[in-house]
XYZ file of C-alpha atoms in Angstrom:
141
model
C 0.000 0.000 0.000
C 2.848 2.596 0.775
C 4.284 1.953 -2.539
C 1.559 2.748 -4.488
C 1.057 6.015 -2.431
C 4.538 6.907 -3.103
C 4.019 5.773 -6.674
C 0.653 8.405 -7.405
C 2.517 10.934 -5.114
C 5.374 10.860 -7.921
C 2.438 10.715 -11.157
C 1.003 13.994 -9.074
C 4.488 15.663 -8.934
C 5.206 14.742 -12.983
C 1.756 16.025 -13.832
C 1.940 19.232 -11.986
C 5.533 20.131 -13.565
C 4.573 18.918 -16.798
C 1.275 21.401 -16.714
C 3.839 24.179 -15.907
C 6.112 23.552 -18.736
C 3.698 22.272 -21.425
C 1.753 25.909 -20.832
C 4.752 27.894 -20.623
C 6.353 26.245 -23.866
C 3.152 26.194 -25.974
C 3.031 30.007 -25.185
C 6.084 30.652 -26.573
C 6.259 28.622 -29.627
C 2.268 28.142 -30.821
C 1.492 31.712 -28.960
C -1.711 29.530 -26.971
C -3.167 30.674 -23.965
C -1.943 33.978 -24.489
C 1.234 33.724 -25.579
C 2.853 35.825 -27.875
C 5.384 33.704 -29.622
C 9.427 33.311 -29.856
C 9.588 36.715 -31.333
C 8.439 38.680 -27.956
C 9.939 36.022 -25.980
C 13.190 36.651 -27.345
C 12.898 40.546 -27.352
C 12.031 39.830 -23.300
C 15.403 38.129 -22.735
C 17.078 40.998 -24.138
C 15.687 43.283 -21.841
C 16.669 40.634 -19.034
C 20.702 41.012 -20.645
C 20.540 36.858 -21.227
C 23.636 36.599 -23.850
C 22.188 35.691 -27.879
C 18.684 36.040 -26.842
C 17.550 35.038 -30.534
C 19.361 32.168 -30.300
C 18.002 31.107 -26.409
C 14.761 32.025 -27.135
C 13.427 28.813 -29.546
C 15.748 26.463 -26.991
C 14.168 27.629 -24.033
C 10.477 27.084 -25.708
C 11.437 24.116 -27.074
C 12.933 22.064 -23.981
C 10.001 23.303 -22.425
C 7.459 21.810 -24.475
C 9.416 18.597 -24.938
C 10.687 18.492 -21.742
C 6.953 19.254 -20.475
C 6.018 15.906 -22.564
C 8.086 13.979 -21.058
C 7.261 14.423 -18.106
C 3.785 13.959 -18.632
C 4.386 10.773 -20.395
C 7.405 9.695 -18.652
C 9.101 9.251 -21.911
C 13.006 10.024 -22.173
C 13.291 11.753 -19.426
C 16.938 10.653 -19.012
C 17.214 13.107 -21.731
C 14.725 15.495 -21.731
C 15.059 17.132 -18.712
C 18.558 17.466 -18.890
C 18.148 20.358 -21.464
C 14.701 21.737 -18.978
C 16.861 21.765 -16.055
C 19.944 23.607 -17.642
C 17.061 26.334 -18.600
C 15.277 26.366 -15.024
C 19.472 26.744 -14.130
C 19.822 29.814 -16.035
C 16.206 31.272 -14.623
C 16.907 30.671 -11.211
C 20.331 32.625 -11.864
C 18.579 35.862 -13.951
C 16.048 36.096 -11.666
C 18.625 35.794 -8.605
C 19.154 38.985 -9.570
C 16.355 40.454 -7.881
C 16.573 38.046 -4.578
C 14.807 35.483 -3.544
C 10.969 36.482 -3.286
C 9.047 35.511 -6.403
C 6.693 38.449 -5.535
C 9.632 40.853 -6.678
C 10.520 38.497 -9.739
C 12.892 36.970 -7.525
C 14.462 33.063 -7.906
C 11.853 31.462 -5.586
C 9.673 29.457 -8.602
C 12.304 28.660 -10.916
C 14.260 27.045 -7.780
C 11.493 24.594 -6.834
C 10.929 23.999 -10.773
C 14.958 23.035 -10.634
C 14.972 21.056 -7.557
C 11.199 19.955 -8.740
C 13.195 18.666 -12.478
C 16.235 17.381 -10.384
C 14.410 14.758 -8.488
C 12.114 13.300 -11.746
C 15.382 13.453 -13.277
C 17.379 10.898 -10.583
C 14.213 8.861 -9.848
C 13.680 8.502 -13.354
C 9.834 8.295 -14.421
C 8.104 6.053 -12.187
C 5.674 3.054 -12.470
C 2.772 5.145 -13.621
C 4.279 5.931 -16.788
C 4.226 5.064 -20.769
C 7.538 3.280 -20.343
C 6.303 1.500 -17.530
C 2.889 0.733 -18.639
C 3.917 -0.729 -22.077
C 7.158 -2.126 -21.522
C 7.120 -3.033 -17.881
C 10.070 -1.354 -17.020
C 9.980 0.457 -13.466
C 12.831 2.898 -15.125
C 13.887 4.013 -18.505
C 17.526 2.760 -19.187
């Protein structure tokens, strides 16, 4: 019984990050729910000083959507989140800038999306998962 407590805690933790990062890439690179696309994305990093913001922009979108999917579906996320967590690296350090308090665009919700990314990461995806379900594997090698 504990295990499969620990096991839906996990799904719950996957699909809340994966909600975060599937709306926050979709808004930058389909301009859903508001968004207003890799163009205004990229002229916001500028403002924020982030070095070839043109260039960071459609990576940042992208390995948020993908890495989003994964961790909805639990699908390569030995390799997905590597390139989500390297950009929730880089937020937490911009918006270090202004402190800690996410109420003054501080580091506070890009942290917890790190640490949040770090632990899927090194307990891989779980046994309520696609790799799981259809291959039977408790963890994608």
């Amino acid at each position: 019984m504990k295990r499969s407590r620990q096991d839906l805690g996990f799904l719950i933790l996957r699909f809340g990050l994966a909600a975060v990062f599937l709306f926050n890439g979709s808004q930058k690179i389909l301009s859903w729910f508001g968004g207003s696309g890799i163009a205004s994305f990229a002229a916001y990093l500028t403002r924020l000083g982030v070095p070839y913001p043109h260039f960071a922009a459609p990576l940042v979108a992208w390995s948020e959507l993908l890495g989003g999917l994964s961790l909805l579906s639990g699908l390569w996320t030995g390799y997905l989140l590597a390139p989500l967590a390297a950009t929730m690296t880089v937020a937490t350090i911009v918006n270090a800038r202004s402190g800690f308090d996410n109420s003054h665009g501080g580091a506070e919700f890009p942290f917890l999306c790190l640490c949040s990314i770090l632990a899927v990461w090194l307990l891989g995806p779980g046994r309520f998962s696609l790799p799981a379900l259809i291959w039977d594997e408790k963890e994608e090698q």
